[in-house]
CSV table of C-alpha atoms in Angstrom, one decimal:
chain,number,residue,atom,x,y,z
A,13,MET,CA,12.1,36.6,-116.5
A,14,LYS,CA,12.6,36.5,-120.2
A,15,SER,CA,16.1,35.5,-121.3
A,16,LYS,CA,17.5,36.0,-124.8
A,17,LYS,CA,20.3,33.6,-124.3
A,18,ARG,CA,19.5,30.0,-125.3
A,19,ILE,CA,21.4,27.1,-124.1
A,20,LEU,CA,21.4,23.9,-126.2
A,21,CYS,CA,22.9,20.8,-124.5
A,22,VAL,CA,24.1,18.1,-126.8
A,23,ILE,CA,23.4,14.8,-124.9
A,24,PRO,CA,24.4,11.4,-126.3
A,25,ALA,CA,21.9,8.6,-126.3
A,26,VAL,CA,24.4,5.9,-127.4
A,27,HIS,CA,28.1,5.2,-127.4
A,28,ASN,CA,30.5,6.5,-130.1
A,29,VAL,CA,28.1,9.1,-131.4
A,30,GLY,CA,30.7,11.7,-132.4
A,31,LEU,CA,29.6,14.2,-129.7
A,32,THR,CA,32.3,16.8,-130.5
A,33,SER,CA,31.7,16.6,-134.2
A,34,ILE,CA,28.0,17.3,-133.7
A,35,SER,CA,28.7,20.2,-131.3
A,36,LEU,CA,31.1,21.8,-133.8
A,37,ALA,CA,28.6,21.4,-136.6
A,38,LEU,CA,25.9,23.1,-134.5
A,39,VAL,CA,28.3,26.0,-133.6
A,40,GLN,CA,29.2,26.4,-137.3
A,41,ALA,CA,25.5,26.2,-138.4
A,42,PHE,CA,24.5,29.0,-136.1
A,43,ARG,CA,27.6,31.0,-137.1
A,44,SER,CA,26.6,30.7,-140.8
A,45,GLU,CA,23.2,32.2,-139.9
A,46,GLY,CA,24.9,35.2,-138.3
A,47,VAL,CA,24.0,34.1,-134.7
A,48,LYS,CA,26.4,35.1,-131.9
A,49,VAL,CA,27.2,31.6,-130.7
A,50,GLY,CA,29.4,30.3,-127.9
A,51,PHE,CA,30.6,26.9,-126.8
A,52,PHE,CA,30.9,25.2,-123.3
A,53,LYS,CA,32.2,21.8,-122.3
A,54,PRO,CA,31.5,21.9,-118.6
A,55,ILE,CA,33.0,18.5,-117.7
A,56,SER,CA,36.2,17.2,-119.4
A,57,VAL,CA,36.6,13.5,-120.0
A,58,HIS,CA,40.3,14.0,-119.1
A,59,ASP,CA,41.8,14.2,-115.6
A,60,ASP,CA,43.6,17.3,-116.8
A,61,PRO,CA,41.0,19.7,-118.2
A,62,GLY,CA,43.8,21.5,-120.1
A,63,ASN,CA,43.9,18.5,-122.5
A,64,GLU,CA,40.2,18.6,-123.3
A,65,HIS,CA,39.9,18.2,-127.0
A,66,SER,CA,36.8,20.2,-128.0
A,67,THR,CA,37.7,23.1,-125.7
A,68,SER,CA,41.2,23.3,-127.0
A,69,MET,CA,40.0,23.2,-130.6
A,70,MET,CA,37.4,25.9,-130.1
A,71,ARG,CA,40.1,28.1,-128.4
A,72,GLU,CA,43.1,27.5,-130.6
A,73,ARG,CA,41.8,26.7,-134.0
A,74,PHE,CA,38.5,28.7,-134.0
A,75,GLY,CA,39.5,31.6,-131.7
A,76,MET,CA,36.6,31.3,-129.4
A,77,LYS,CA,36.5,32.2,-125.7
A,78,VAL,CA,35.6,29.0,-123.8
A,79,PRO,CA,35.4,28.5,-120.0
A,80,GLN,CA,37.8,26.0,-118.5
A,81,PRO,CA,36.1,22.6,-117.9
A,82,ILE,CA,36.2,20.6,-114.7
A,83,GLY,CA,38.1,17.3,-114.8
A,84,ILE,CA,36.0,14.1,-114.8
A,85,ARG,CA,37.7,12.6,-111.8
A,86,LYS,CA,37.0,15.6,-109.7
A,87,ALA,CA,33.4,15.6,-110.9
A,88,GLU,CA,32.9,12.0,-110.1
A,89,ARG,CA,34.6,12.4,-106.7
A,90,LEU,CA,32.2,15.2,-105.8
A,91,ILE,CA,29.2,13.1,-106.9
A,92,ALA,CA,30.4,10.1,-104.9
A,93,GLN,CA,30.8,12.3,-101.8
A,94,GLY,CA,27.2,13.5,-102.1
A,95,GLU,CA,28.4,17.0,-103.4
A,96,ALA,CA,26.7,17.0,-106.8
A,97,GLY,CA,25.2,20.3,-105.9
A,98,VAL,CA,28.6,21.9,-105.3
A,99,LEU,CA,29.7,20.5,-108.7
A,100,MET,CA,26.8,22.1,-110.5
A,101,GLU,CA,27.2,25.4,-108.7
A,102,LYS,CA,30.7,25.5,-110.2
A,103,VAL,CA,29.4,24.6,-113.6
A,104,VAL,CA,26.8,27.4,-113.4
A,105,GLU,CA,29.5,29.9,-112.3
A,106,ASN,CA,31.7,28.9,-115.2
A,107,SER,CA,28.9,29.4,-117.6
A,108,TRP,CA,28.6,33.1,-116.7
A,109,GLU,CA,31.5,33.8,-118.9
A,110,LEU,CA,29.2,33.2,-121.9
A,111,ASN,CA,26.4,35.6,-120.9
A,112,ASN,CA,27.0,37.8,-124.0
A,113,TYR,CA,26.2,35.1,-126.5
A,114,ASP,CA,22.7,34.6,-128.0
A,115,VAL,CA,23.1,30.8,-128.2
A,116,VAL,CA,25.5,28.6,-126.3
A,117,ILE,CA,26.2,25.0,-127.4
A,118,VAL,CA,26.9,22.8,-124.3
A,119,GLU,CA,28.7,19.5,-125.0
A,120,GLY,CA,27.7,16.8,-122.5
A,121,ILE,CA,29.7,13.8,-121.4
A,122,ALA,CA,30.1,11.0,-123.9
A,123,ALA,CA,28.6,7.7,-122.8
A,124,ALA,CA,31.5,5.3,-122.0
A,125,LYS,CA,32.1,2.4,-119.7
A,126,GLU,CA,34.9,4.2,-117.8
A,127,THR,CA,32.7,7.3,-117.2
A,128,TYR,CA,30.5,6.0,-114.4
A,129,PHE,CA,28.3,9.0,-113.9
A,130,SER,CA,27.9,10.1,-117.5
A,131,ARG,CA,24.1,9.8,-117.6
A,132,GLN,CA,23.7,11.5,-114.2
A,133,ILE,CA,26.1,14.3,-115.1
A,134,ASN,CA,24.3,15.0,-118.4
A,135,SER,CA,20.9,15.2,-116.7
A,136,MET,CA,22.3,17.5,-114.1
A,137,LEU,CA,23.9,19.8,-116.7
A,138,VAL,CA,20.6,20.2,-118.5
A,139,HIS,CA,18.7,20.9,-115.3
A,140,SER,CA,21.3,23.2,-113.7
A,141,LEU,CA,21.9,25.3,-116.8
A,142,ASP,CA,18.2,25.3,-117.8
A,143,GLY,CA,19.2,24.1,-121.2
A,144,ASP,CA,17.3,22.7,-124.2
A,145,VAL,CA,18.3,19.3,-125.4
A,146,ALA,CA,19.8,18.1,-128.7
A,147,ILE,CA,19.8,14.3,-128.3
A,148,ALA,CA,22.7,12.9,-130.3
A,149,VAL,CA,22.5,9.4,-131.8
A,150,SER,CA,24.2,7.3,-134.5
A,151,PRO,CA,23.1,4.0,-136.1
A,152,ASN,CA,26.3,2.1,-135.3
A,153,GLY,CA,24.9,-1.1,-136.6
A,154,ARG,CA,21.5,-0.6,-135.0
A,155,THR,CA,18.2,-1.3,-136.8
A,156,MET,CA,15.8,1.6,-137.2
A,157,GLU,CA,13.7,0.2,-134.3
A,158,GLN,CA,16.7,0.1,-132.0
A,159,LEU,CA,17.7,3.6,-133.0
A,160,ILE,CA,14.3,5.0,-132.3
A,161,GLU,CA,14.2,3.1,-128.9
A,162,SER,CA,17.5,4.7,-127.9
A,163,ILE,CA,16.1,8.2,-128.7
A,164,LYS,CA,12.9,7.5,-126.7
A,165,ILE,CA,14.9,6.3,-123.6
A,166,GLU,CA,17.1,9.3,-123.6
A,167,ALA,CA,14.3,11.8,-124.3
A,168,TYR,CA,12.1,10.5,-121.5
A,169,GLU,CA,14.5,12.0,-118.9
A,170,PHE,CA,13.8,15.4,-120.4
A,171,THR,CA,10.4,15.4,-122.0
A,172,LYS,CA,8.8,14.3,-118.7
A,173,SER,CA,10.4,17.4,-117.2
A,174,ASP,CA,9.1,19.8,-119.9
A,175,TYR,CA,12.6,20.4,-121.5
A,176,ARG,CA,12.6,21.2,-125.1
A,177,CYS,CA,14.1,18.3,-127.2
A,178,GLY,CA,15.4,17.7,-130.7
A,179,VAL,CA,17.5,15.0,-132.3
A,180,VAL,CA,20.7,15.1,-134.3
A,181,VAL,CA,21.7,11.8,-136.1
A,182,ASN,CA,25.4,11.4,-136.9
A,183,LYS,CA,27.5,8.9,-138.8
A,184,ILE,CA,24.6,7.6,-140.9
A,185,GLY,CA,26.0,4.7,-143.0
A,186,GLN,CA,29.0,3.9,-140.9
A,187,ASP,CA,30.2,0.3,-140.6
A,188,GLY,CA,28.1,-0.7,-143.6
A,189,SER,CA,24.8,0.3,-142.1
A,190,SER,CA,22.0,0.2,-144.6
A,191,LEU,CA,20.2,3.1,-143.0
A,192,THR,CA,20.1,6.3,-145.1
A,193,VAL,CA,19.8,10.0,-144.2
A,194,ALA,CA,16.3,10.1,-145.7
A,195,GLU,CA,15.1,7.0,-143.8
A,196,CYS,CA,16.5,8.2,-140.4
A,197,SER,CA,15.0,11.7,-141.0
A,198,GLU,CA,11.6,10.3,-141.8
A,199,ALA,CA,11.5,7.9,-138.9
A,200,ILE,CA,12.4,10.6,-136.4
A,201,ARG,CA,9.7,12.9,-137.8
A,202,GLU,CA,7.2,10.1,-137.6
A,203,MET,CA,7.9,9.5,-133.9
A,204,GLY,CA,7.0,13.2,-133.3
A,205,ALA,CA,10.6,14.4,-132.5
A,206,LYS,CA,12.1,17.6,-134.0
A,207,LEU,CA,14.9,16.7,-136.4
A,208,LEU,CA,17.7,19.1,-135.9
A,209,GLY,CA,20.1,17.5,-138.4
A,210,ALA,CA,21.1,14.2,-140.1
A,211,ILE,CA,24.8,13.9,-140.9
A,212,PRO,CA,26.1,11.0,-143.1
A,213,TRP,CA,29.3,9.0,-142.7
A,214,LEU,CA,31.5,10.4,-145.5
A,215,PRO,CA,35.3,10.2,-145.9
A,216,GLU,CA,35.6,13.9,-146.3
A,217,LEU,CA,34.0,14.4,-142.8
A,218,ILE,CA,36.6,12.4,-141.0
A,219,ALA,CA,39.1,14.5,-139.0
A,220,THR,CA,42.4,13.6,-137.6
A,221,SER,CA,44.6,15.2,-134.9
A,222,GLN,CA,47.1,16.1,-137.6
A,223,ASP,CA,44.7,18.1,-139.7
A,224,LYS,CA,45.5,21.8,-140.1
A,225,PRO,CA,43.0,24.4,-139.0
A,226,VAL,CA,41.9,25.2,-142.5
A,227,LYS,CA,41.2,21.5,-143.2
A,228,LEU,CA,39.3,21.2,-139.9
A,229,LEU,CA,37.2,24.3,-140.7
A,230,GLU,CA,36.3,22.7,-144.0
A,231,ILE,CA,35.2,19.5,-142.3
A,232,VAL,CA,33.2,21.4,-139.8
A,233,GLU,CA,31.5,23.6,-142.5
A,234,LYS,CA,30.6,20.4,-144.5
A,235,SER,CA,29.1,18.8,-141.4
A,236,ALA,CA,27.2,21.9,-140.5
A,237,SER,CA,25.6,21.8,-144.0
A,238,TYR,CA,23.6,18.8,-142.8
A,239,ILE,CA,22.1,20.7,-139.9
A,240,ASN,CA,18.6,21.8,-140.8
A,241,ARG,CA,18.4,25.5,-141.3
A,242,ASP,CA,14.7,26.1,-140.7
A,243,TRP,CA,15.0,26.1,-136.9
A,244,LEU,CA,18.2,27.9,-136.3
A,245,LEU,CA,17.2,31.6,-136.5
A,246,PRO,CA,13.7,31.1,-134.8
A,247,TYR,CA,15.5,29.3,-132.0
A,248,ALA,CA,18.1,32.0,-131.5
A,249,GLU,CA,15.7,34.9,-131.8
A,250,THR,CA,12.9,33.6,-129.6
A,251,PRO,CA,13.4,34.5,-125.9
A,252,ARG,CA,11.9,32.2,-123.2
A,253,GLU,CA,11.4,32.3,-119.5
A,254,HIS,CA,14.5,31.4,-117.7
A,255,ARG,CA,14.0,28.9,-114.9
A,256,ILE,CA,16.4,29.5,-111.9
A,257,SER,CA,17.8,26.1,-111.0
A,258,PRO,CA,18.8,25.3,-107.4
A,259,ALA,CA,22.5,25.2,-108.5
A,260,GLU,CA,22.2,28.7,-110.1
A,261,PHE,CA,20.2,30.0,-107.1
A,262,ARG,CA,23.0,28.9,-104.7
A,263,SER,CA,25.7,30.1,-107.0
A,264,ARG,CA,24.2,33.6,-107.2
A,265,LEU,CA,23.8,33.8,-103.4
A,266,ILE,CA,27.3,32.6,-102.7
A,267,HIS,CA,28.8,35.0,-105.3
A,268,GLN,CA,26.9,37.9,-103.8
A,269,ALA,CA,27.7,37.0,-100.2
A,270,SER,CA,31.4,36.5,-101.0
A,271,ALA,CA,31.5,40.0,-102.7
A,272,ARG,CA,30.2,41.6,-99.5
A,273,ILE,CA,31.3,39.5,-96.5
A,274,LYS,CA,28.9,40.0,-93.6
A,275,ARG,CA,29.2,39.2,-89.9
A,276,ILE,CA,26.6,36.6,-88.9
A,277,VAL,CA,25.9,35.4,-85.4
A,278,LEU,CA,24.9,31.8,-84.7
A,279,PRO,CA,23.2,31.6,-81.3
A,280,GLU,CA,23.1,27.8,-81.4
A,281,GLY,CA,26.9,27.7,-81.2
A,282,THR,CA,27.3,24.0,-80.3
A,283,GLU,CA,24.7,22.4,-82.4
A,284,LEU,CA,26.4,19.9,-84.7
A,285,ARG,CA,24.6,20.7,-88.0
A,286,THR,CA,25.2,24.4,-87.4
A,287,LEU,CA,28.9,23.9,-86.8
A,288,GLU,CA,29.3,21.8,-89.9
A,289,ALA,CA,27.5,24.5,-91.9
A,290,ALA,CA,29.7,27.1,-90.3
A,291,ALA,CA,32.8,25.2,-91.5
A,292,ILE,CA,31.4,25.1,-95.1
A,293,CYS,CA,30.6,28.8,-95.0
A,294,VAL,CA,34.2,29.6,-94.0
A,295,GLU,CA,35.7,27.2,-96.6
A,296,ARG,CA,33.6,28.8,-99.3
A,297,ASN,CA,34.1,32.4,-98.1
A,298,ILE,CA,30.4,33.1,-97.6
A,299,ALA,CA,30.4,35.0,-94.3
A,300,HIS,CA,32.3,35.8,-91.1
A,301,LEU,CA,30.7,33.7,-88.4
A,302,VAL,CA,30.3,34.4,-84.7
A,303,LEU,CA,29.4,31.4,-82.5
A,304,LEU,CA,27.7,32.1,-79.2
A,305,ALA,CA,29.0,29.4,-77.0
A,306,LYS,CA,31.8,28.5,-74.6
A,307,PRO,CA,35.0,27.8,-76.5
A,308,LYS,CA,35.5,24.5,-74.7
A,309,GLU,CA,32.1,23.2,-75.7
A,310,VAL,CA,32.6,24.3,-79.3
A,311,LYS,CA,35.9,22.4,-79.4
A,312,GLN,CA,34.2,19.3,-78.0
A,313,ALA,CA,31.4,19.6,-80.6
A,314,TYR,CA,33.8,19.9,-83.5
A,315,ARG,CA,35.8,16.9,-82.1
A,316,GLN,CA,32.5,14.9,-82.4
A,317,LEU,CA,32.4,15.9,-86.1
A,318,GLY,CA,36.0,14.8,-86.5
A,319,MET,CA,37.0,18.4,-87.4
A,320,ASP,CA,39.2,21.1,-86.0
A,321,ILE,CA,37.7,24.5,-85.3
A,322,PRO,CA,38.2,26.6,-88.4
A,323,ALA,CA,40.6,29.4,-87.5
A,324,GLU,CA,38.4,32.0,-89.2
A,325,ILE,CA,35.4,31.3,-86.9
A,326,GLU,CA,34.9,33.7,-84.0
A,327,ILE,CA,33.7,32.3,-80.7
A,328,VAL,CA,32.0,34.5,-78.2
A,329,ASP,CA,31.4,33.3,-74.7
A,330,PRO,CA,27.9,34.6,-73.7
A,331,GLU,CA,29.1,35.0,-70.1
A,332,ASN,CA,31.5,37.7,-71.2
A,333,VAL,CA,29.1,39.8,-73.2
A,334,TRP,CA,25.5,39.6,-71.9
A,335,PRO,CA,26.0,42.2,-69.1
A,336,SER,CA,26.7,44.9,-71.7
A,337,PHE,CA,23.3,44.4,-73.3
A,338,VAL,CA,21.1,44.6,-70.1
A,339,GLU,CA,20.6,48.3,-70.2
A,340,PRO,CA,19.9,48.6,-73.9
A,341,LEU,CA,17.3,45.8,-73.7
A,342,TYR,CA,15.7,47.4,-70.7
A,343,GLN,CA,15.5,50.7,-72.5
A,344,ILE,CA,13.8,49.0,-75.5
A,345,ARG,CA,11.3,47.0,-73.5
A,346,LYS,CA,10.6,49.1,-70.4
A,347,GLU,CA,7.4,50.5,-71.9
A,348,LYS,CA,6.2,47.0,-72.0
A,349,GLY,CA,6.9,46.5,-68.3
A,350,MET,CA,10.3,44.9,-68.5
A,351,THR,CA,12.6,45.5,-65.5
A,352,ARG,CA,16.4,45.5,-65.5
A,353,GLU,CA,16.3,42.2,-63.5
A,354,GLU,CA,14.1,40.6,-66.2
A,355,ALA,CA,16.4,41.8,-68.9
A,356,GLU,CA,19.3,40.3,-67.1
A,357,LYS,CA,17.5,37.0,-66.7
A,358,ILE,CA,16.5,36.8,-70.3
A,359,LEU,CA,20.0,37.6,-71.7
A,360,LYS,CA,21.6,35.0,-69.4
A,361,LYS,CA,19.4,32.1,-70.6
A,362,ASP,CA,18.3,33.1,-74.1
A,363,SER,CA,21.1,33.0,-76.7
A,364,VAL,CA,18.7,34.1,-79.5
A,365,MET,CA,17.8,37.2,-77.5
A,366,LEU,CA,21.5,37.9,-76.9
A,367,GLY,CA,22.2,37.4,-80.6
A,368,THR,CA,19.3,39.6,-81.6
A,369,MET,CA,20.6,42.4,-79.3
A,370,MET,CA,24.0,42.1,-81.0
A,371,LEU,CA,22.2,42.6,-84.3
A,372,GLN,CA,20.2,45.5,-83.0
A,373,MET,CA,23.3,47.2,-81.7
A,374,GLY,CA,25.1,46.8,-85.1
A,375,ILE,CA,27.7,44.4,-83.8
A,376,VAL,CA,26.6,41.7,-86.3
A,377,ASP,CA,24.8,42.0,-89.7
A,378,GLY,CA,22.5,39.0,-89.4
A,379,LEU,CA,21.4,36.1,-87.3
A,380,VAL,CA,20.6,32.5,-88.2
A,381,SER,CA,18.8,30.2,-85.8
A,382,GLY,CA,16.2,27.5,-85.7
A,383,ALA,CA,18.1,24.2,-85.4
A,384,LEU,CA,17.4,23.9,-81.7
A,385,HIS,CA,14.9,26.7,-81.2
A,386,THR,CA,11.3,26.8,-82.5
A,387,THR,CA,10.2,29.3,-85.1
A,388,ALA,CA,8.4,31.3,-82.4
A,389,ASP,CA,11.5,31.3,-80.2
A,390,THR,CA,13.6,32.6,-83.1
A,391,ILE,CA,11.2,35.3,-84.3
A,392,ARG,CA,9.9,36.6,-81.0
A,393,PRO,CA,13.1,38.4,-79.9
A,394,ALA,CA,13.2,40.1,-83.3
A,395,MET,CA,9.6,41.3,-83.0
A,396,GLN,CA,10.3,42.6,-79.5
A,397,VAL,CA,13.7,44.3,-80.2
A,398,ILE,CA,14.0,45.1,-83.9
A,399,LYS,CA,10.2,45.3,-84.5
A,400,MET,CA,8.3,45.8,-87.7
A,401,PRO,CA,9.5,48.0,-90.5
A,402,PRO,CA,7.6,51.3,-91.1
A,403,GLY,CA,4.3,50.5,-92.7
A,404,GLY,CA,4.7,46.8,-92.0
A,405,LYS,CA,1.5,45.0,-90.8
A,406,LEU,CA,2.4,41.3,-90.8
A,407,ILE,CA,5.4,39.1,-90.3
A,408,SER,CA,5.3,35.9,-92.4
A,409,SER,CA,7.8,33.2,-93.4
A,410,ILE,CA,8.9,31.8,-96.7
A,411,PHE,CA,10.6,28.6,-97.7
A,412,PHE,CA,13.0,28.4,-100.7
A,413,MET,CA,12.3,25.0,-102.2
A,414,GLY,CA,14.9,23.6,-104.6
A,415,LEU,CA,13.1,21.3,-107.0
A,416,PRO,CA,15.1,19.4,-109.6
A,417,GLN,CA,14.1,21.9,-112.4
A,418,GLN,CA,13.6,25.2,-110.6
A,419,MET,CA,13.3,27.2,-107.4
A,420,LEU,CA,9.9,27.9,-105.8
A,421,ILE,CA,8.9,30.0,-102.9
A,422,TYR,CA,6.3,28.7,-100.4
A,423,GLY,CA,4.6,31.0,-97.9
A,424,ASP,CA,3.4,31.1,-95.2
A,425,CYS,CA,4.3,27.7,-93.9
A,426,ALA,CA,5.5,28.5,-90.3
A,427,VAL,CA,4.2,31.7,-88.7
A,428,ASN,CA,0.6,32.6,-89.4
A,429,TYR,CA,-1.8,29.8,-88.2
A,430,ASP,CA,-5.1,31.0,-89.5
A,431,PRO,CA,-4.6,34.0,-91.8
A,432,SER,CA,-7.5,36.1,-92.9
A,433,ALA,CA,-8.0,37.1,-96.6
A,434,GLU,CA,-6.2,40.4,-95.9
A,435,ASP,CA,-3.3,38.5,-94.2
A,436,LEU,CA,-3.1,36.1,-97.2
A,437,ALA,CA,-2.9,39.0,-99.6
A,438,GLU,CA,-0.1,40.5,-97.6
A,439,ILE,CA,1.7,37.2,-97.5
A,440,ALA,CA,1.3,36.8,-101.3
A,441,ILE,CA,2.7,40.3,-101.9
A,442,GLN,CA,5.7,39.6,-99.6
A,443,CYS,CA,6.4,36.3,-101.5
A,444,ALA,CA,6.2,38.0,-104.9
A,445,ASP,CA,8.6,40.8,-103.8
A,446,MET,CA,11.0,38.3,-102.3
A,447,ALA,CA,10.9,36.3,-105.6
A,448,ASP,CA,11.8,39.5,-107.4
A,449,THR,CA,14.7,40.1,-105.0
A,450,PHE,CA,16.2,36.7,-105.6
A,451,GLY,CA,15.7,36.6,-109.4
A,452,ILE,CA,12.9,34.0,-109.3
A,453,PRO,CA,10.0,34.6,-111.8
A,454,LYS,CA,7.3,36.6,-110.0
A,455,ARG,CA,4.1,34.5,-110.5
A,456,VAL,CA,1.8,33.7,-107.5
A,457,ALA,CA,-0.5,30.7,-107.2
A,458,MET,CA,-3.0,30.8,-104.3
A,459,LEU,CA,-3.4,27.2,-103.2
A,460,SER,CA,-6.7,25.6,-102.0
A,461,HIS,CA,-8.4,22.2,-102.1
A,462,SER,CA,-10.2,23.3,-105.2
A,463,THR,CA,-9.5,25.1,-108.5
A,464,GLY,CA,-11.4,28.1,-109.8
A,465,LYS,CA,-15.2,27.8,-109.1
A,466,SER,CA,-15.2,24.0,-108.5
A,467,GLY,CA,-15.3,24.2,-104.7
A,468,LYS,CA,-17.2,26.0,-102.0
A,469,GLY,CA,-16.7,26.8,-98.4
A,470,GLU,CA,-15.2,29.4,-96.1
A,471,SER,CA,-11.5,28.5,-96.9
A,472,VAL,CA,-12.1,28.6,-100.7
A,473,GLU,CA,-13.9,32.0,-100.4
A,474,ARG,CA,-11.1,33.4,-98.4
A,475,VAL,CA,-8.6,32.5,-101.1
A,476,ARG,CA,-10.9,34.0,-103.8
A,477,LYS,CA,-11.1,37.2,-101.8
A,478,GLU,CA,-7.4,37.3,-101.1
A,479,THR,CA,-6.7,36.9,-104.9
A,480,ALA,CA,-8.9,39.9,-105.6
A,481,ILE,CA,-7.2,42.0,-103.0
A,482,VAL,CA,-3.8,41.4,-104.5
A,483,LYS,CA,-5.0,42.1,-108.0
A,484,ALA,CA,-6.4,45.4,-106.8
A,485,LYS,CA,-3.4,46.4,-104.7
A,486,ARG,CA,-0.6,45.1,-106.9
A,487,PRO,CA,-1.7,44.7,-110.6
A,488,ASP,CA,2.0,44.1,-111.5
A,489,ILE,CA,1.9,40.7,-109.8
A,490,PRO,CA,0.6,37.8,-111.9
A,491,ILE,CA,-1.6,35.8,-109.6
A,492,ASP,CA,-4.3,33.2,-109.8
A,493,GLY,CA,-6.4,31.3,-107.3
A,494,PRO,CA,-7.9,29.2,-105.9
A,495,LEU,CA,-5.7,26.5,-107.4
A,496,GLN,CA,-5.1,22.9,-106.4
A,497,TYR,CA,-1.4,22.1,-106.2
A,498,ASP,CA,-1.3,19.9,-109.2
């Protein structure tokens, strides 16, 4: 999926780098080239995000629309509680306010002793927003070798993950440093890094809180003049494939689910992980949940978790509802030899079948199972009651895998034990279409123990045949195989 919007994250490699000054200079530099540029400070270094300096300046003194940042203490608390994913979901959601810009400058967290998670937060920001990286450094009394080492250390986090990096050097000559703009620029180019700008330490570039907007704009414009112009327009005008991060993937799903609340039945109504997830779904307004279980047992299970039953969760005692589904199940399965007595027996003991009948009858919109039941036990009732869609030939499974940089779909990892080439082709098409549905770039790799023509054997030939089938049936799907995973 090609995206015109480019996100450039300004990430500090050292303390006292002048992060806001660099961010402002980049914004102004893009503006001067006629680029529609936005600004975003996802995490404020203040407990009260309303006091965040760079956000306030962009809003009040430069008239820009800027999303409200999240306070640092809230951010650190979520990370300490193991909820870093929730934090990044909120960051991604806030960033949607800036979708109409061509370039967005994202200011990271300044490295400071009192900001315990600054490096972790900056890394998560880049990955979650799928941003490019402008590494911000300043000499601050360092030798050239120490400055270059600082850049390499910070760049390693992103270059190893294939993120696009450049360097901005600020405050060159501060505190009597003997390093010059020319020396810093040449050293960075020699190390193979892209120099985005080199800003000297000059009296006329020092801003104070008392400066009027006109004076601040003059300072910003002067700083922006030290940003190299040769890369600005090419960067803004070159679209690139947008990688969907796990945080963005979850944010999209939650946003879509919250906009259309659905009724979901959970047949494993006393399983502890299921109950904990149900409480989160209610808290985040994701779905209306129906637990199939005896109320007393649900209460005991939530007590084990140290929680009260969320008032919004609906509990349905199977004993009270299964009799009403006996006749419908019998009518659906009688051609397969099922009797009413067998239908009654199944509904009494199989909560997944009971939940599936609720789905079939339109009482609920969906079913989630598998914590206690096997994949086969979860899928079988759906195959028997709901059955295949018109024209469907194969049921397969997919896994959504949230890697640090992006989402991938793996299929089939659970249902088809020994698929034929035709089955593999159908699975590949289903995976590609599912990727399209969820906004993940549609590009299929058919995995094998060999790549291309390097290997032989029945399994390799099957993958080769499958790849050819997909190319013939669906030329719109980019596909390659056989491929080793690496």
